[in-house]
C-alpha cells in the first residue's frame, strides 16, 4: 500500500510591501511579452527614483504615453474641493496648441467622469460617451481613450488620461492593466515626494520663524519686521504677492502696511473693511480664508484694481483667537498656478502664529524697557524734588535773609536778583519733574482713523463704499493743524461727490513722505460742470494757498473728476 506523500512544507516568504505585491499581480495579469514587462519595471523604477513632486508627475505622464503607445497623455491633479482639477500635466500637445486651446480643463466631461467615479475607464470613441462635452476649438482630434485613477494612501490624488493609441487601434485590457500598475507605483512615488517636499518646506518655515524672532528680539523696527514676514511668506509659499495688514485703532478696518511682489504699490496703504474683504474675513474669523481666483472673487473689491494676473490666494491671521489676532498675511499666486492645499495653508498659519508669538515677546520686552525707563525717571524726579529743590529753596531763603544786612545798595540788589534766579530755577526744575512723571493720557484720534471714519460716515450719502489708501507716517508726520485742513478738504470733496457727481465709485488716497502731505480724491461721476458752483473748490484752494501748497482739479479721459490737494509739512 503506497504511503501518501507528505505535503511539502513551504518556507514562509518574505513579506513584500504592498507596491510589489500589486505590481506582481498586475504583471501576471497583463499576459504581455517580456519586453513590455521590462518596460513596465523600468518605468516604475524611473518614477520611484524622483523626489521632486513636479518631476515625479512629469515622469509618470512620460512613462504612461510610452507604455501604452498613446499619442497624447495627461495627468490631472484633483483640487482640495475634490470636484475640479487644480493642475494639468500634458505630453504630446505643443505649446502652440496649448495657447490656441486656452486655459487647462477644470474637470468637466470625460475628465470629470473619472473624478466622480474613480475607476478605470476605456472608450473606443470619446464622443460616444454620454458625459462627453466635445473638444474646444483648436484641440487636436481624439477618439480612443483610457483613464485610470492615481491613489495616494486610499485617497484619489488625480487621474491619468491617455488618448489616441497609435496606429488607429483601441486600448485593450492589457493596456488598462499596465497603466493601472503604473498608477499604483505612481501613488507611492507621489507620496514619497510629498513627504520629502513637506519636510523641506517645514524646515524652511522653521528657519524663517527663527529669523523673524531674532529680528524682533534684537529691536528691529516694526515695519522692517513686518516686511520680513511678508517676504518670507511670499518666497516659501512660492507666491507672486504677499501683503500684511494690521488693524487700525478706533476703526473697524485693516490697513495694508506691507506689500511685496507683483503690483505691491497698489496694495500698500489700502484700507480694507473687516467684513467685506478676504483679509478682513480672516481677521474676524481667526481662521484662514482661501480663494481659487481673486480676480473673480466677490469678496475682493474691484477698486482699485490690484490683482491683475493673479489667481489662487489665501489669507491667514497672525495669531489666534485665544491670544488675540494681531493682523493678517495674504499670499497670492499667478493665475493658472495650483491652488493652496490644506497642508500648505496649515504651514503658513503655523508660521503666522509663531510670528505673532515673537511679536508679543518683543512687545513685552519693550514694555519692560519702558517700565524701567519710567522708574528711572521717577527716581530722578524724586531726587530733584527731595534734594535739589530743597537745597535751592534753602539757599534762596538764606540769601534773602542775608540781604537785610547788606548796606551797599548795589550789592543788595544783586543778592535779590540771585534769589529771583533761584526761584525761576526752582520753577524750571518743577516743570521738568512734572514732565518726567506725567503719563501720556488718552491720545487724540489720529489722522488715519479720522479719514477712515469720515469715509465710513459718507457711505450712506454716496450709496457705495469709497476705496481708501494711505501711505507714509500719516499720524506722526502731519501736525494737528494741517490734519484739520486735510479733514475739511476731504469732507468737502466727499460731500460734492454725493451731491453732484452721480458716481458709482470713488477713491481716497492720502500720502506723505515727511516733507509733504497729499490728498487725492477721484470719482467716476459726471465731472465738474463749467457753470457749476465753485465755492467749495475755492475753499479747498484757499486752504492750500494759506499753507503754501497747491490745489488742482482735473477731468480724466474716462470721465469723473480728480481733486489733488497737497501742502508742505513744517521742518522738524
XYZ file of C-alpha atoms in Angstrom:
572
model
C 0.000 0.000 0.000
C 1.504 3.300 -1.087
C 2.154 5.781 1.649
C 0.640 9.139 0.769
C 3.244 11.757 0.130
C 3.655 14.210 2.939
C 2.673 17.735 1.875
C 5.756 19.728 1.091
C 6.499 22.302 3.694
C 6.694 25.726 2.105
C 9.157 28.125 3.551
C 7.462 31.327 4.628
C 8.020 34.010 2.057
C 9.329 37.408 2.914
C 6.516 39.835 3.339
C 6.701 42.181 0.392
C 5.326 45.664 0.582
C 2.026 46.493 -0.968
C 3.525 48.046 -4.064
C 5.490 44.936 -5.149
C 2.531 42.654 -4.427
C 0.254 44.795 -6.553
C 2.942 45.102 -9.208
C 3.427 41.322 -9.404
C -0.329 40.750 -9.597
C -0.672 43.253 -12.416
C 2.297 41.814 -14.281
C 0.888 38.278 -14.079
C -2.488 39.515 -15.313
C -1.009 41.515 -18.146
C -0.043 38.427 -20.162
C 2.300 40.717 -22.038
C 5.583 39.948 -23.627
C 8.885 40.007 -21.800
C 9.841 43.311 -23.403
C 6.713 45.016 -22.144
C 7.248 43.671 -18.632
C 10.772 45.049 -18.691
C 9.470 48.413 -19.903
C 6.969 48.492 -17.067
C 9.651 47.716 -14.487
C 11.901 50.407 -15.915
C 9.031 52.881 -15.772
C 8.312 52.000 -12.126
C 11.975 52.431 -11.221
C 12.185 55.696 -13.117
C 9.131 57.125 -11.386
C 10.222 55.957 -7.939
C 13.683 57.460 -8.323
C 12.485 61.096 -8.243
C 11.854 63.161 -5.108
C 10.777 66.438 -6.672
C 6.970 66.292 -6.949
C 6.720 68.207 -10.235
C 9.358 65.974 -11.797
C 7.601 62.865 -10.468
C 4.340 63.915 -12.130
C 6.151 64.658 -15.361
C 7.880 61.259 -15.294
C 4.567 59.483 -14.731
C 2.967 61.083 -17.808
C 6.012 60.420 -19.993
C 6.174 56.778 -18.864
C 2.441 56.256 -19.424
C 2.460 57.501 -23.008
C 5.293 55.083 -23.869
C 3.878 52.043 -22.083
C 0.503 52.039 -23.847
C 1.796 53.560 -27.101
C -0.507 56.592 -26.953
C -0.089 59.858 -28.800
C -1.377 62.119 -26.004
C -1.220 61.780 -22.225
C -2.131 63.985 -19.276
C -2.146 63.816 -15.509
C -4.829 65.865 -13.767
C -4.369 66.704 -10.089
C -7.649 66.975 -8.191
C -8.044 70.172 -6.178
C -8.827 70.498 -2.458
C -12.597 70.560 -3.035
C -12.452 67.129 -4.707
C -14.573 68.191 -7.687
C -12.179 70.043 -10.006
C -8.687 69.739 -11.387
C -6.151 72.124 -9.871
C -3.198 71.192 -12.121
C -2.773 69.546 -15.505
C 0.443 67.990 -16.879
C 0.439 67.039 -20.572
C 2.588 65.179 -23.086
C 2.117 65.275 -26.860
C 0.459 68.684 -27.117
C 2.699 71.525 -28.315
C 2.920 74.948 -26.693
C 1.298 76.491 -29.760
C -1.656 74.094 -29.479
C -1.981 74.821 -25.749
C -2.111 78.563 -26.342
C -4.761 78.040 -29.054
C -6.907 75.764 -26.870
C -6.884 78.204 -23.952
C -6.973 77.502 -20.198
C -6.389 73.986 -18.932
C -9.547 71.951 -18.241
C -11.106 72.024 -14.790
C -12.619 68.545 -14.880
C -15.835 68.583 -16.892
C -16.994 65.993 -19.410
C -14.991 62.772 -19.646
C -12.299 64.128 -17.344
C -14.928 64.792 -14.679
C -16.327 61.285 -15.121
C -13.156 59.828 -13.562
C -13.306 62.388 -10.756
C -16.880 61.394 -9.923
C -16.259 57.669 -10.467
C -12.587 56.851 -9.771
C -12.459 53.588 -11.727
C -10.558 52.689 -14.926
C -12.418 53.914 -18.000
C -11.718 52.666 -21.538
C -13.513 54.054 -24.613
C -13.238 53.324 -28.312
C -14.614 56.782 -29.132
C -14.763 59.663 -26.663
C -17.642 61.435 -28.379
C -19.959 58.436 -27.887
C -19.859 58.647 -24.074
C -22.859 60.448 -22.506
C -20.564 62.666 -20.405
C -18.623 63.938 -23.421
C -18.874 67.713 -23.981
C -16.839 67.763 -27.163
C -13.443 69.321 -27.729
C -12.730 73.080 -27.678
C -11.684 74.892 -30.877
C -8.076 74.270 -31.821
C -7.941 70.998 -29.872
C -6.304 68.070 -31.753
C -8.757 65.273 -32.666
C -9.035 62.485 -30.085
C -11.015 59.249 -30.303
C -9.743 56.306 -28.245
C -9.430 56.953 -24.511
C -8.018 55.227 -21.443
C -8.153 56.722 -17.960
C -7.136 55.363 -14.553
C -7.154 56.993 -11.096
C -3.985 57.511 -9.040
C -4.494 56.839 -5.344
C -2.228 58.042 -2.549
C -2.993 56.394 0.798
C -6.522 55.476 -0.227
C -7.258 58.989 -1.451
C -7.586 59.816 -5.131
C -4.743 62.221 -5.926
C -5.550 62.574 -9.612
C -6.131 60.734 -12.864
C -4.070 59.549 -15.808
C -5.675 60.261 -19.190
C -4.386 58.584 -22.381
C -5.847 59.225 -25.844
C -5.253 58.208 -29.453
C -3.496 54.844 -29.406
C -1.023 54.888 -32.272
C -1.920 53.059 -35.457
C -5.619 53.785 -35.013
C -6.057 50.837 -32.667
C -8.119 50.793 -29.483
C -6.785 50.470 -25.953
C -7.244 46.894 -24.701
C -7.363 45.140 -21.330
C -3.599 44.688 -21.359
C -3.108 48.427 -21.744
C -5.512 49.036 -18.891
C -3.703 46.532 -16.680
C -0.270 48.013 -17.417
C -1.487 51.576 -16.839
C -3.202 50.564 -13.587
C 0.067 49.016 -12.417
C 1.920 52.233 -13.215
C -0.745 54.175 -11.315
C -0.073 52.102 -8.171
C 3.665 52.777 -8.425
C 2.910 56.429 -9.144
C 0.840 56.695 -5.955
C 3.759 55.513 -3.824
C 6.219 57.778 -5.659
C 3.916 60.793 -5.244
C 3.502 60.037 -1.535
C 7.279 59.844 -1.045
C 7.815 63.056 -2.993
C 5.145 64.869 -0.995
C 6.630 63.693 2.310
C 10.061 64.861 1.211
C 8.672 68.163 -0.042
C 6.712 68.744 3.178
C 9.779 68.063 5.332
C 11.856 70.540 3.329
C 9.043 73.085 3.381
C 8.626 72.711 7.149
C 12.364 73.231 7.576
C 12.207 76.461 5.559
C 9.276 77.743 7.638
C 11.189 76.975 10.848
C 14.247 78.849 9.604
C 12.047 81.813 8.653
C 10.448 81.809 12.120
C 13.871 81.826 13.751
C 14.953 84.726 11.537
C 11.868 86.780 12.382
C 12.158 86.050 16.114
C 15.779 87.173 16.081
C 14.836 90.306 14.157
C 12.066 91.262 16.575
C 14.008 90.459 19.738
C 17.033 92.426 18.556
C 14.935 95.585 18.408
C 14.406 95.821 14.658
C 11.856 98.386 13.542
C 8.275 97.066 13.412
C 7.876 97.919 9.730
C 11.071 96.050 8.862
C 9.887 93.008 10.809
C 6.505 93.015 9.045
C 8.339 93.346 5.734
C 10.431 90.301 6.610
C 7.265 88.321 7.432
C 5.750 89.239 4.058
C 8.932 88.483 2.108
C 9.464 85.064 3.670
C 5.788 84.140 3.281
C 5.948 85.028 -0.411
C 9.183 83.112 -1.044
C 8.360 79.920 0.825
C 4.767 79.650 -0.417
C 6.020 80.214 -3.983
C 3.679 83.161 -4.430
C 3.845 86.276 -6.580
C 2.431 88.667 -3.966
C 2.415 88.909 -0.178
C 0.760 91.586 1.941
C 0.456 92.210 5.678
C -2.494 94.173 7.088
C -2.836 95.409 10.658
C -5.958 96.672 12.486
C -6.443 100.428 12.717
C -7.105 101.598 16.250
C -10.539 103.092 16.774
C -11.931 101.753 13.474
C -13.344 98.548 12.061
C -10.803 98.451 9.274
C -7.448 96.947 8.344
C -4.598 98.906 6.808
C -2.212 97.130 4.428
C 1.101 98.251 5.890
C 3.425 95.993 3.883
C 3.159 94.552 0.368
C 5.891 92.856 -1.670
C 5.862 91.293 -5.110
C 3.613 91.817 -8.118
C 1.830 95.201 -8.151
C 2.712 95.792 -4.495
C 2.219 99.567 -4.809
C -1.499 99.081 -5.491
C -1.895 97.250 -2.163
C 0.380 99.275 0.098
C -1.621 101.672 2.295
C -5.003 100.245 1.248
C -7.724 100.374 3.917
C -9.954 97.281 3.952
C -13.243 96.658 5.807
C -13.315 93.887 8.390
C -16.312 92.013 6.995
C -16.188 92.629 3.248
C -12.667 91.622 2.276
C -10.583 88.460 2.170
C -8.119 89.732 4.780
C -10.909 91.162 6.925
C -12.750 87.834 6.993
C -9.568 86.023 8.041
C -9.089 88.588 10.828
C -12.638 88.400 12.200
C -12.887 84.600 11.910
C -9.360 83.996 13.268
C -9.054 81.337 10.561
C -7.620 81.014 7.036
C -9.751 82.187 4.121
C -8.904 80.920 0.623
C -9.823 81.955 -2.891
C -9.335 79.955 -6.075
C -9.388 83.106 -8.202
C -9.024 86.562 -6.631
C -9.910 88.308 -9.897
C -13.462 86.911 -9.892
C -13.947 86.565 -6.132
C -16.936 88.676 -4.943
C -15.150 89.242 -1.623
C -12.487 91.283 -3.450
C -13.467 94.877 -4.215
C -12.865 95.764 -7.881
C -11.456 99.179 -6.967
C -8.638 99.830 -7.016
C -7.583 97.090 -9.483
C -4.714 95.285 -7.772
C -4.773 91.540 -8.551
C -4.157 91.589 -12.300
C -2.566 88.315 -13.417
C -3.086 86.612 -10.050
C -5.298 83.635 -9.217
C -5.206 81.412 -6.098
C -4.817 83.241 -2.775
C -5.052 82.576 0.942
C -5.250 84.956 3.908
C -4.265 83.705 7.379
C -4.462 85.502 10.725
C -1.279 86.485 12.539
C -2.080 84.970 15.923
C -5.035 83.009 17.271
C -8.404 83.791 18.723
C -7.269 82.934 22.269
C -4.137 85.099 22.178
C -5.632 87.796 20.011
C -5.233 88.279 16.272
C -2.588 90.912 15.576
C -3.026 91.142 11.811
C -3.365 89.180 8.588
C -0.912 87.976 5.973
C -2.134 87.289 2.426
C -0.257 85.464 -0.330
C -1.381 85.070 -3.944
C -0.018 83.077 -6.878
C -0.137 83.791 -10.588
C -3.250 82.819 -12.495
C -3.064 79.190 -13.623
C -0.841 78.116 -10.712
C -2.032 75.413 -8.271
C -4.431 76.441 -5.530
C -3.286 76.344 -1.907
C -3.741 72.862 -0.462
C -4.652 72.298 3.167
C -1.110 71.292 4.149
C 0.323 74.487 2.656
C -2.282 76.594 4.420
C -1.584 74.868 7.742
C 2.141 75.552 7.436
C 1.531 79.199 6.554
C -0.840 79.507 9.508
C 1.740 77.961 11.821
C 4.334 80.408 10.539
C 1.997 83.341 11.174
C 1.186 82.059 14.677
C 4.884 81.799 15.550
C 5.446 85.289 14.151
C 2.651 86.527 16.428
C 4.345 84.968 19.468
C 7.626 86.618 18.508
C 5.823 89.957 18.139
C 4.243 89.558 21.565
C 7.578 88.696 23.197
C 9.184 91.709 21.543
C 6.358 93.936 22.804
C 6.707 92.528 26.335
C 10.414 93.257 26.183
C 9.734 96.811 25.032
C 7.172 97.191 27.828
C 9.753 96.029 30.375
C 12.271 98.520 28.998
C 9.632 101.258 29.106
C 8.781 100.423 32.718
C 12.468 100.536 33.627
C 12.763 103.904 31.894
C 9.719 105.294 33.714
C 11.014 104.028 37.062
C 14.343 105.683 36.385
C 12.602 108.934 35.504
C 10.545 108.708 38.666
C 13.713 108.255 40.721
C 15.315 111.268 39.049
C 12.195 113.339 39.668
C 12.122 112.277 43.310
C 15.785 113.114 43.795
C 15.323 116.501 42.138
C 12.344 117.242 44.360
C 13.764 115.943 47.617
C 17.348 117.131 47.211
C 17.896 119.778 44.563
C 14.772 121.873 45.081
C 15.039 121.805 48.874
C 18.658 122.909 48.810
C 17.944 125.638 46.256
C 14.992 126.819 48.322
C 17.125 126.870 51.494
C 19.875 128.761 49.676
C 17.343 131.307 48.442
C 15.964 131.801 51.941
C 19.484 132.293 53.308
C 20.347 134.861 50.659
C 17.054 136.657 51.203
C 17.751 136.871 54.937
C 21.337 137.947 54.362
C 20.176 140.733 52.072
C 18.808 142.643 55.045
C 22.296 143.063 56.470
C 23.879 144.373 53.280
C 24.162 148.126 53.385
C 25.571 148.638 49.900
C 22.503 149.130 47.606
C 24.086 147.592 44.514
C 25.205 144.504 46.419
C 21.762 144.120 47.978
C 20.156 144.339 44.518
C 22.455 141.615 43.184
C 21.530 139.328 46.031
C 17.817 139.888 45.366
C 18.364 139.096 41.672
C 20.131 135.905 42.672
C 17.117 134.997 44.831
C 14.784 135.614 41.876
C 17.029 133.467 39.659
C 16.834 130.686 42.204
C 13.036 130.935 42.192
C 12.997 130.677 38.395
C 15.360 127.714 38.577
C 13.045 126.006 41.052
C 10.101 126.564 38.678
C 12.084 125.059 35.788
C 13.030 122.020 37.835
C 9.438 121.562 38.982
C 8.285 121.710 35.363
C 10.894 119.109 34.481
C 9.702 116.900 37.330
C 6.140 117.195 36.076
C 7.280 116.217 32.584
C 9.181 113.223 33.909
C 6.283 111.987 35.996
C 3.437 112.767 33.605
C 1.983 109.756 31.929
C 0.719 110.003 28.410
C -3.032 110.384 28.607
C -5.541 109.342 26.058
C -4.106 110.328 22.706
C -6.291 112.196 20.302
C -7.647 110.328 17.378
C -5.015 110.092 14.646
C -5.472 111.385 11.128
C -5.526 107.871 9.702
C -8.504 106.864 11.842
C -10.250 110.201 11.177
C -10.015 109.654 7.410
C -11.444 106.132 7.642
C -14.230 107.373 9.913
C -15.113 110.231 7.525
C -15.271 107.902 4.531
C -17.422 105.457 6.502
C -19.835 108.204 7.520
C -20.125 109.323 3.885
C -21.057 105.828 2.647
C -24.850 106.226 3.156
C -24.767 109.540 1.265
C -22.632 108.173 -1.567
C -24.597 104.932 -1.921
C -21.357 102.917 -2.022
C -18.172 102.442 -0.024
C -15.316 104.573 -1.318
C -11.879 102.989 -1.522
C -9.210 104.274 0.857
C -5.437 104.028 0.615
C -2.860 105.704 2.879
C 0.921 105.658 2.708
C 3.584 107.042 4.977
C 3.606 108.101 8.634
C 0.304 109.915 8.400
C -0.315 110.130 12.149
C 3.280 111.058 13.007
C 4.393 113.449 10.269
C 1.209 115.509 9.799
C 0.732 118.069 12.630
C -2.774 118.553 14.120
C -3.419 121.934 12.476
C -2.675 120.594 8.974
C -4.622 117.401 9.779
C -7.682 119.568 10.433
C -7.313 121.156 6.984
C -6.946 117.716 5.399
C -10.183 116.581 7.038
C -12.006 119.724 5.962
C -10.929 119.237 2.341
C -11.834 115.528 2.441
C -15.286 116.197 3.900
C -15.995 118.857 1.261
C -14.826 116.557 -1.538
C -16.989 113.643 -0.375
C -19.995 115.923 0.028
C -19.516 117.237 -3.530
C -19.396 113.683 -4.891
C -22.552 112.749 -3.011
C -24.478 115.842 -4.145
C -23.306 116.462 -7.710
C -21.125 113.683 -9.190
C -23.696 110.858 -9.684
C -20.777 108.452 -9.299
C -20.784 104.737 -8.578
C -17.255 104.568 -7.188
C -14.683 106.837 -5.570
C -11.144 106.543 -4.289
C -9.403 108.445 -1.460
C -5.596 108.398 -1.375
C -3.662 110.113 1.432
C 0.138 110.001 1.308
C 3.073 111.694 2.995
C 6.828 111.412 2.644
C 7.629 113.564 5.672
C 8.051 116.684 3.543
C 4.590 116.983 2.017
C 1.108 115.604 2.606
C -1.031 114.855 -0.454
C -4.761 114.143 -0.602
C -6.239 112.847 -3.846
C -9.967 112.176 -4.212
C -11.222 110.718 -7.501
C -14.651 109.591 -8.672
C -16.358 108.081 -11.720
C -19.104 110.684 -11.967
C -20.079 113.389 -14.454
C -17.131 115.640 -13.669
C -17.076 119.359 -12.801
C -19.559 121.334 -14.951
C -18.130 124.616 -16.337
C -21.004 126.695 -14.962
C -21.333 124.856 -11.656
C -20.896 126.383 -8.206
C -17.278 126.534 -7.108
C -17.465 127.860 -3.565
C -16.355 124.529 -2.108
C -13.460 124.279 -4.558
C -12.469 127.842 -3.725
C -12.324 126.952 -0.042
C -10.047 123.994 -0.797
C -7.774 126.185 -2.905
C -7.680 128.850 -0.179
C -6.639 126.304 2.445
C -3.853 125.030 0.200
C -2.664 128.564 -0.606
C -2.659 129.540 3.072
C -0.275 126.668 3.836
C 1.915 127.255 0.779
C 0.564 124.265 -1.101
C -1.322 123.643 -4.307
C -4.768 122.509 -5.396
C -5.804 121.153 -8.779
C -8.979 119.656 -10.261
C -8.744 117.590 -13.434
C -11.167 115.562 -15.555
C -9.640 112.307 -16.859
C -10.498 110.971 -20.318
C -12.572 108.159 -18.818
C -14.854 110.621 -17.021
C -15.237 111.741 -13.444
C -13.026 114.175 -11.563
C -9.743 114.088 -9.649
C -9.077 116.531 -6.784
C -5.386 116.843 -5.960
C -4.623 118.805 -2.756
C -1.122 118.946 -1.263
C 0.724 121.154 1.216
C 4.283 121.146 2.597
C 4.931 119.966 6.139
C 6.901 122.044 8.644
C 10.528 121.047 9.048
C 11.471 119.487 12.328
